[in-house]
Short mmCIF file of C-alpha atoms in Angstrom, two decimals:
data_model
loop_
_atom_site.label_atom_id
_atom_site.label_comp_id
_atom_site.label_asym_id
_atom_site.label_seq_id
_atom_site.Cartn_x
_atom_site.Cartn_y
_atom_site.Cartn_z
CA UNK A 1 -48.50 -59.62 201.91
CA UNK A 2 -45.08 -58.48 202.47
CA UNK A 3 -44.75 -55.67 205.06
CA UNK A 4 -42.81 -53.78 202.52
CA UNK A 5 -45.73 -53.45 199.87
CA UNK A 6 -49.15 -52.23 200.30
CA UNK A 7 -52.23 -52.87 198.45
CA UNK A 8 -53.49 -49.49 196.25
CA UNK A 9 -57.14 -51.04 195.64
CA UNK A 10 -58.41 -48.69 198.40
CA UNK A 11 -56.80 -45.74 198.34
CA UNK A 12 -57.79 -42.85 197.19
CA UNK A 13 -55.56 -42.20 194.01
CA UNK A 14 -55.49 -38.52 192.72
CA UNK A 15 -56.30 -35.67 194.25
CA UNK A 16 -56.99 -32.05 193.14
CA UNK A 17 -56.16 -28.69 193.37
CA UNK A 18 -56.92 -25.68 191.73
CA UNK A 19 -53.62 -25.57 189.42
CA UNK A 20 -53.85 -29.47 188.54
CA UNK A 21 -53.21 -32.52 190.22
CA UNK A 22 -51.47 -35.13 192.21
CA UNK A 23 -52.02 -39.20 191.69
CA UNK A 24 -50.62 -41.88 193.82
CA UNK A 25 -48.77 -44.92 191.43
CA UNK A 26 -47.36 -46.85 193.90
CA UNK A 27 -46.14 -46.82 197.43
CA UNK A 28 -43.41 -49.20 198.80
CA UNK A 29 -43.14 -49.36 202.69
CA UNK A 30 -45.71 -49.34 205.74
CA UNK A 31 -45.64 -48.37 209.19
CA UNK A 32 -44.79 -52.01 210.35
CA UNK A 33 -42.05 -52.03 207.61
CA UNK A 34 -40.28 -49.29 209.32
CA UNK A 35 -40.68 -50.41 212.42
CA UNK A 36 -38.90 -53.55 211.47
CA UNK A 37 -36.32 -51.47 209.62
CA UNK A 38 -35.04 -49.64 212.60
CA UNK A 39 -34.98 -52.98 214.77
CA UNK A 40 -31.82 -54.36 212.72
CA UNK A 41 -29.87 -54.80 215.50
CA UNK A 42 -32.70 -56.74 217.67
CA UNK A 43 -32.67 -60.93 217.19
CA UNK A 44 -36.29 -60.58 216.63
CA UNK A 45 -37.87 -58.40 213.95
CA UNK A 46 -41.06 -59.98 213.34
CA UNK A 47 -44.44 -57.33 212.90
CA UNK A 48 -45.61 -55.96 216.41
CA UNK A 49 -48.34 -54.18 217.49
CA UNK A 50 -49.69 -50.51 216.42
CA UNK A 51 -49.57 -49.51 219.79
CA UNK A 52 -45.42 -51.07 219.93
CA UNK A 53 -44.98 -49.26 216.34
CA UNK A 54 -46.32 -46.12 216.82
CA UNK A 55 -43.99 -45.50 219.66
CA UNK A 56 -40.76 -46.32 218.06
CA UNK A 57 -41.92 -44.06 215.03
CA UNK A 58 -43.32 -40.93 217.76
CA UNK A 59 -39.40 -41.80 219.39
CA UNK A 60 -38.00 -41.49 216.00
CA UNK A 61 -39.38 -37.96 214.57
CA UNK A 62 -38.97 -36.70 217.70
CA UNK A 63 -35.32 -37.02 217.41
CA UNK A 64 -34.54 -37.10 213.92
CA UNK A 65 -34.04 -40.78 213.61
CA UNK A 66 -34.93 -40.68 210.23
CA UNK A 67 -32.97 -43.33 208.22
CA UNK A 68 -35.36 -46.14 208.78
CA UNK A 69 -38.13 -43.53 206.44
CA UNK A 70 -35.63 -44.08 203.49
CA UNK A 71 -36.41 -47.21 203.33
CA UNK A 72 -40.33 -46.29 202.43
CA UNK A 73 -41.25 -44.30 199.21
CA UNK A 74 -44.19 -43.49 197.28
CA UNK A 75 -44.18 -42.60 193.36
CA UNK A 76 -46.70 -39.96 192.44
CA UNK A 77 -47.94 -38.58 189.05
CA UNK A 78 -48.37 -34.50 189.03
CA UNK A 79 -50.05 -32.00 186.32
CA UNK A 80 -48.96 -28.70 187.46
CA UNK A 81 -48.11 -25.67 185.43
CA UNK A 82 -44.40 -25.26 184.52
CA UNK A 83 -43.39 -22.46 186.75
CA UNK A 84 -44.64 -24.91 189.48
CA UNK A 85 -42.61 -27.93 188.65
CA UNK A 86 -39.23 -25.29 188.00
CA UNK A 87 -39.35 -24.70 192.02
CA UNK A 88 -40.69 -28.33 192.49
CA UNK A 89 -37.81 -29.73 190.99
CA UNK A 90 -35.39 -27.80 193.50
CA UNK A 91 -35.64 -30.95 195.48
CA UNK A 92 -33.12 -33.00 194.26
CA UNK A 93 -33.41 -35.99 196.43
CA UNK A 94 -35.98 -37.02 194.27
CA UNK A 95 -36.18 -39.36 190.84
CA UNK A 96 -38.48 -36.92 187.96
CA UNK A 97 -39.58 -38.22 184.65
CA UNK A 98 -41.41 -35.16 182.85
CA UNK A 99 -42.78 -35.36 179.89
CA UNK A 100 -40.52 -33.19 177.07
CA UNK A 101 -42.81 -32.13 174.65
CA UNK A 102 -40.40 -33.74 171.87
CA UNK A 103 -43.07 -36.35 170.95
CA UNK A 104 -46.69 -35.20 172.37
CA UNK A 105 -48.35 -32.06 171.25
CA UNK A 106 -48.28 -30.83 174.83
CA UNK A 107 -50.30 -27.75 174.29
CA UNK A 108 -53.05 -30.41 174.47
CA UNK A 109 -52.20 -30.21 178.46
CA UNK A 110 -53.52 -26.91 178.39
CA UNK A 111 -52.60 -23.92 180.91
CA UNK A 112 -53.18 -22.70 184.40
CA UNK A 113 -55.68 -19.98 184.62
CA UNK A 114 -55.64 -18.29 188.20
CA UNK A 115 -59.26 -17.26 189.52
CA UNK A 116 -59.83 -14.10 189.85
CA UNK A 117 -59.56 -14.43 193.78
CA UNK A 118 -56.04 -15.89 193.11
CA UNK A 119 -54.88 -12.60 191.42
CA UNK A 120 -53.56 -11.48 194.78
CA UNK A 121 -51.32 -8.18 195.10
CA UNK A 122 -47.65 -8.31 196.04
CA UNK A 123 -47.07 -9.05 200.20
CA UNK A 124 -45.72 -5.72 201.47
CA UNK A 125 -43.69 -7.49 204.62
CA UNK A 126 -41.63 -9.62 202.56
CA UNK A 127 -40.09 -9.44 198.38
CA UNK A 128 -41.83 -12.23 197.52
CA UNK A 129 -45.17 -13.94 197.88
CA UNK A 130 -48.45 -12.92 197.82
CA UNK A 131 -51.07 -10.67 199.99
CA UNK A 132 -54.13 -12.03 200.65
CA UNK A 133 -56.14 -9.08 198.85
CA UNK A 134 -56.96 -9.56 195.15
CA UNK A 135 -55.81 -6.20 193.11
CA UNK A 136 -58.37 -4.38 191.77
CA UNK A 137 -58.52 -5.25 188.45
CA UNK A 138 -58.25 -8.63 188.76
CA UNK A 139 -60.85 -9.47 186.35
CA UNK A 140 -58.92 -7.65 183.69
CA UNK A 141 -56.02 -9.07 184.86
CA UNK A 142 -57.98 -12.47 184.14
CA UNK A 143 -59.29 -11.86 180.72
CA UNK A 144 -56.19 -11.00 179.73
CA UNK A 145 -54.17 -13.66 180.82
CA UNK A 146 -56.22 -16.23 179.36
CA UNK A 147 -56.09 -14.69 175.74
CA UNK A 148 -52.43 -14.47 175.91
CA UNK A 149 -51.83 -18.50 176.85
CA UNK A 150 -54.66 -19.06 174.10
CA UNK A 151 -52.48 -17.31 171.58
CA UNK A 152 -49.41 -19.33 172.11
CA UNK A 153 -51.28 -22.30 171.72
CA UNK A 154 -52.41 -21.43 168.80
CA UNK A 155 -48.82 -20.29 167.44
CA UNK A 156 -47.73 -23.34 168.30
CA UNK A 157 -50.33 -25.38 166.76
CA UNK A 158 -49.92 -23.57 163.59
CA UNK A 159 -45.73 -24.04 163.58
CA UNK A 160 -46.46 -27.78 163.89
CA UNK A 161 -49.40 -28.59 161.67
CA UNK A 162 -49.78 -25.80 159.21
CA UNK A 163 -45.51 -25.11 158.86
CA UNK A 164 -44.64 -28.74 159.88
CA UNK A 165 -42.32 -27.72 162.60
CA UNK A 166 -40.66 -30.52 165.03
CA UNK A 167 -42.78 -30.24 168.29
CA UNK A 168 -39.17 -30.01 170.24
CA UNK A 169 -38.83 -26.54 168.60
CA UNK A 170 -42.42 -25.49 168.36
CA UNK A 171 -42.41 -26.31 172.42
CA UNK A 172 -40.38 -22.80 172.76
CA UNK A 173 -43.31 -20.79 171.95
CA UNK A 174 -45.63 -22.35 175.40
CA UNK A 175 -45.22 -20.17 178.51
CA UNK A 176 -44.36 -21.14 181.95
CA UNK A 177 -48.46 -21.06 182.49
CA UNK A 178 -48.97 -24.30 180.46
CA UNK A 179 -49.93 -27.26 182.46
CA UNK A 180 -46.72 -30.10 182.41
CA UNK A 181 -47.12 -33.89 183.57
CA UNK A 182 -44.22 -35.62 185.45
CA UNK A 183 -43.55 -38.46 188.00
CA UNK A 184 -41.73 -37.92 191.31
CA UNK A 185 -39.89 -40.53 193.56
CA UNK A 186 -39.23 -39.90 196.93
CA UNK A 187 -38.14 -41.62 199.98
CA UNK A 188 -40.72 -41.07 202.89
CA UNK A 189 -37.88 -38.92 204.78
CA UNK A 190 -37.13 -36.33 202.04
CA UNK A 191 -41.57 -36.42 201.29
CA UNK A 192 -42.09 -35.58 204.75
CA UNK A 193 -39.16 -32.88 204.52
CA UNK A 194 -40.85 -31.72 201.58
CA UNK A 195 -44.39 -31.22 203.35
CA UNK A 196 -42.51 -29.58 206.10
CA UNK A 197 -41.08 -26.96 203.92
CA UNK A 198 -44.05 -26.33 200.92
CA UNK A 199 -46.96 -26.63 203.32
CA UNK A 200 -45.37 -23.49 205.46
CA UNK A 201 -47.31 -20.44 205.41
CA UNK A 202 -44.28 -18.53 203.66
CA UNK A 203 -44.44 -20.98 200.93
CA UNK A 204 -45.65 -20.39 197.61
CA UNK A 205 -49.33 -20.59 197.11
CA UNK A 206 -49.55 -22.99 194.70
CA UNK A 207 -46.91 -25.16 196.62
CA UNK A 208 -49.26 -24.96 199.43
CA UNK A 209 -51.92 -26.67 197.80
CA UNK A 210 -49.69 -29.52 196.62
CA UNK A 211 -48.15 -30.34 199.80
CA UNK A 212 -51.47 -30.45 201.46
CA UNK A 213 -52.21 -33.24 198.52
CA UNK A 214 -49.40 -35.15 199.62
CA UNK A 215 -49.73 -34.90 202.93
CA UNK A 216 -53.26 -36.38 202.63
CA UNK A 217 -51.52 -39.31 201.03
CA UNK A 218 -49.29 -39.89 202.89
CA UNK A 219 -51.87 -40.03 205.71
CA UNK A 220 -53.39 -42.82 203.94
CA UNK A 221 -50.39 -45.09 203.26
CA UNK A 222 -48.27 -44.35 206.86
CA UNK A 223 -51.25 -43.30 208.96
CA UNK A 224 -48.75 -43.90 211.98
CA UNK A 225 -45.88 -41.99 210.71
CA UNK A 226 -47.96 -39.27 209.38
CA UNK A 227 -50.04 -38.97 212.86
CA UNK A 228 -46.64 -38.38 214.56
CA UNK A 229 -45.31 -36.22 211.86
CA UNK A 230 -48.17 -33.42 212.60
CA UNK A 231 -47.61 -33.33 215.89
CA UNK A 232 -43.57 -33.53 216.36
CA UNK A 233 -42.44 -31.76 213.12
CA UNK A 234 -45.50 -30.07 211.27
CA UNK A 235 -46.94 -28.45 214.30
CA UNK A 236 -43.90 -27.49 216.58
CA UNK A 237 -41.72 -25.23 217.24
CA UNK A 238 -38.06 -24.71 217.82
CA UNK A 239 -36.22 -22.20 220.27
CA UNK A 240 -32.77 -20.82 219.89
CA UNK A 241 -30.76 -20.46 223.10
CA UNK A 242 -31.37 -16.73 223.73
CA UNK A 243 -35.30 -17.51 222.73
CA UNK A 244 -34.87 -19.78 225.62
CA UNK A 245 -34.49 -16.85 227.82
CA UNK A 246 -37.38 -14.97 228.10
CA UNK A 247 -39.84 -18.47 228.43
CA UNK A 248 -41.59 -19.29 231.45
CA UNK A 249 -42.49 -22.64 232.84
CA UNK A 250 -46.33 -23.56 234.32
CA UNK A 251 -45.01 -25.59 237.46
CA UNK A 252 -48.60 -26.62 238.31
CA UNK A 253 -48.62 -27.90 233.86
CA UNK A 254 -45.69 -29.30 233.90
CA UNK A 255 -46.95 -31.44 236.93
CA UNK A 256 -50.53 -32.19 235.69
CA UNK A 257 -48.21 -33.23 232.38
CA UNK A 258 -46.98 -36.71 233.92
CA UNK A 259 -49.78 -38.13 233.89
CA UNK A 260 -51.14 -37.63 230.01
CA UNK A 261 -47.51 -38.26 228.94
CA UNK A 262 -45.82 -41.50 228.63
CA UNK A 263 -42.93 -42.12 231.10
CA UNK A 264 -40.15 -41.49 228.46
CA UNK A 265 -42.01 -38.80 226.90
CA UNK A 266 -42.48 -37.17 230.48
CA UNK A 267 -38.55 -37.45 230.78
CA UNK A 268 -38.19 -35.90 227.55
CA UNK A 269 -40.19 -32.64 228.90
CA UNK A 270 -38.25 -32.32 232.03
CA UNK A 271 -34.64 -32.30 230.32
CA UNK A 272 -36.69 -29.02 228.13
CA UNK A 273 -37.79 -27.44 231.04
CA UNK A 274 -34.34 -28.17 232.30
CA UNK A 275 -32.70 -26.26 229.01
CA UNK A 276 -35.02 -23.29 229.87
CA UNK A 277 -34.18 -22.91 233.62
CA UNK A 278 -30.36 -22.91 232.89
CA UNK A 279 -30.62 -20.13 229.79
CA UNK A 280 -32.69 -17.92 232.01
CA UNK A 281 -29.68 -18.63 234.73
CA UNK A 282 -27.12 -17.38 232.49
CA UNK A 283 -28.88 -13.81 231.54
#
């Protein structure tokens, strides 16, 4: 099989979460494949070893290499409710096809009703997201909710079967709660950017729970690449030069370090510690 294509038999295809759902259609790309992508300039770029792969893809997002990821890309089928896929579609790197609602009766998608233990208060530290509390009267809050959506789908059942009104006009009376279906494109680059930035603790709630989705599949289909994504992008840090400052350095760690730490990896953490030592020299 071609190290650019992978086999879907075994893979676990949809996945979902409380506000719909995310389906893998196809994936183009594997570890080995970009390996072998970011080799161009070597005479020989024939498969190598997971061992030889996984450290030229650990070199890679360490660094923000990431060209050779372009050259992967998975195409996924979501259901999510509209005011989802409005934010969703703020990345623009990738190809959407979403269904219009000119031809289907898409009220048959039906809508996104929260849990109670999703009604959630605003977050006082910050003008938008959620607190983790539920308000109150969230069951109200519920019951009410749902018999709104219900009455727009039935307004817009009754403009397009009982007044014969063109579904692309009818659509206008559905609210951002109703459930939309859509395929997304993306480059294994801009997919890991996009799990970097929607599974963040800031990020939206519902967001969340798709990134997590993808990020499952993606462990699947680039087990390598998504091992080394967790630990170098999803699960560091990053420290500004006056942050810098005020760090302190474990002499007796940083020794006890060269041994569980490749050679290069092990240089890597010296020319750090080195950065930290000269900003506390300047203040």
């Amino acid at each position: 099989m071609p190290i650019h294509q992978q086999d879907l038999s075994s893979h676990t295809h949809r996945i979902d979460v409380s506000s719909g759902f995310v389906e893998l259609v196809s994936v183009n790309g594997t570890d080995a494949g970009i390996d072998t992508v970011a080799r161009v300039e070597f005479e020989s770029t024939d498969p190598r070893m997971p061992n030889d792969v996984d450290s030229l893809l650990s070199y890679m997002l360490r660094h923000a290499h990431t060209s050779p990821f372009e050259f992967a890309n998975m195409t996924l089928k979501v259901r999510c409710p509209v005011f989802v896929a409005r934010q969703w579609f703020r990345h623009r790197t990738g190809h959407f096809s979403e269904v219009s609602g000119r031809y289907k009766d898409v009220a048959e998608l039906g809508a996104y009703a929260p849990t109670v233990e999703a009604l959630r208060g605003k977050a006082p530290n910050r003008k938008q997201g959620s607190a983790d509390e539920q308000i109150s009267d969230a069951a109200d809050v519920q019951r009410k909710w749902s018999e709104y959506y219900q009455r727009g789908e039935e307004l817009y059942h009754a403009f397009v079967y009982d007044h014969g009104l063109s579904k692309e006009v009818a659509r206008g009376v559905l609210l951002q709660s109703n459930f939309t279906e859509f395929y997304f494109q993306l480059d294994l680059h801009n997919m890991l950017n996009f799990v970097r930035l929607r599974a963040h603790s800031t990020a939206q709630f519902h967001m969340v729970e798709y990134a997590d989705a993808i990020k499952r599949l993606i462990a699947v289909c680039f087990p390598i690449t998504h091992r080394n994504f967790v630990n170098h992008v999803l699960h560091s840090v990053r420290f500004s030069a006056d942050e810098l400052s005020v760090l302190r350095v474990d002499d007796a760690a940083l020794k006890s370090a060269s041994i569980r730490l490749s050679k290069g990896r092990y240089t890597e953490l010296l020319e750090k510690v080195s950065k930290i030592r000269e900003s506390q020299n300047k203040t």
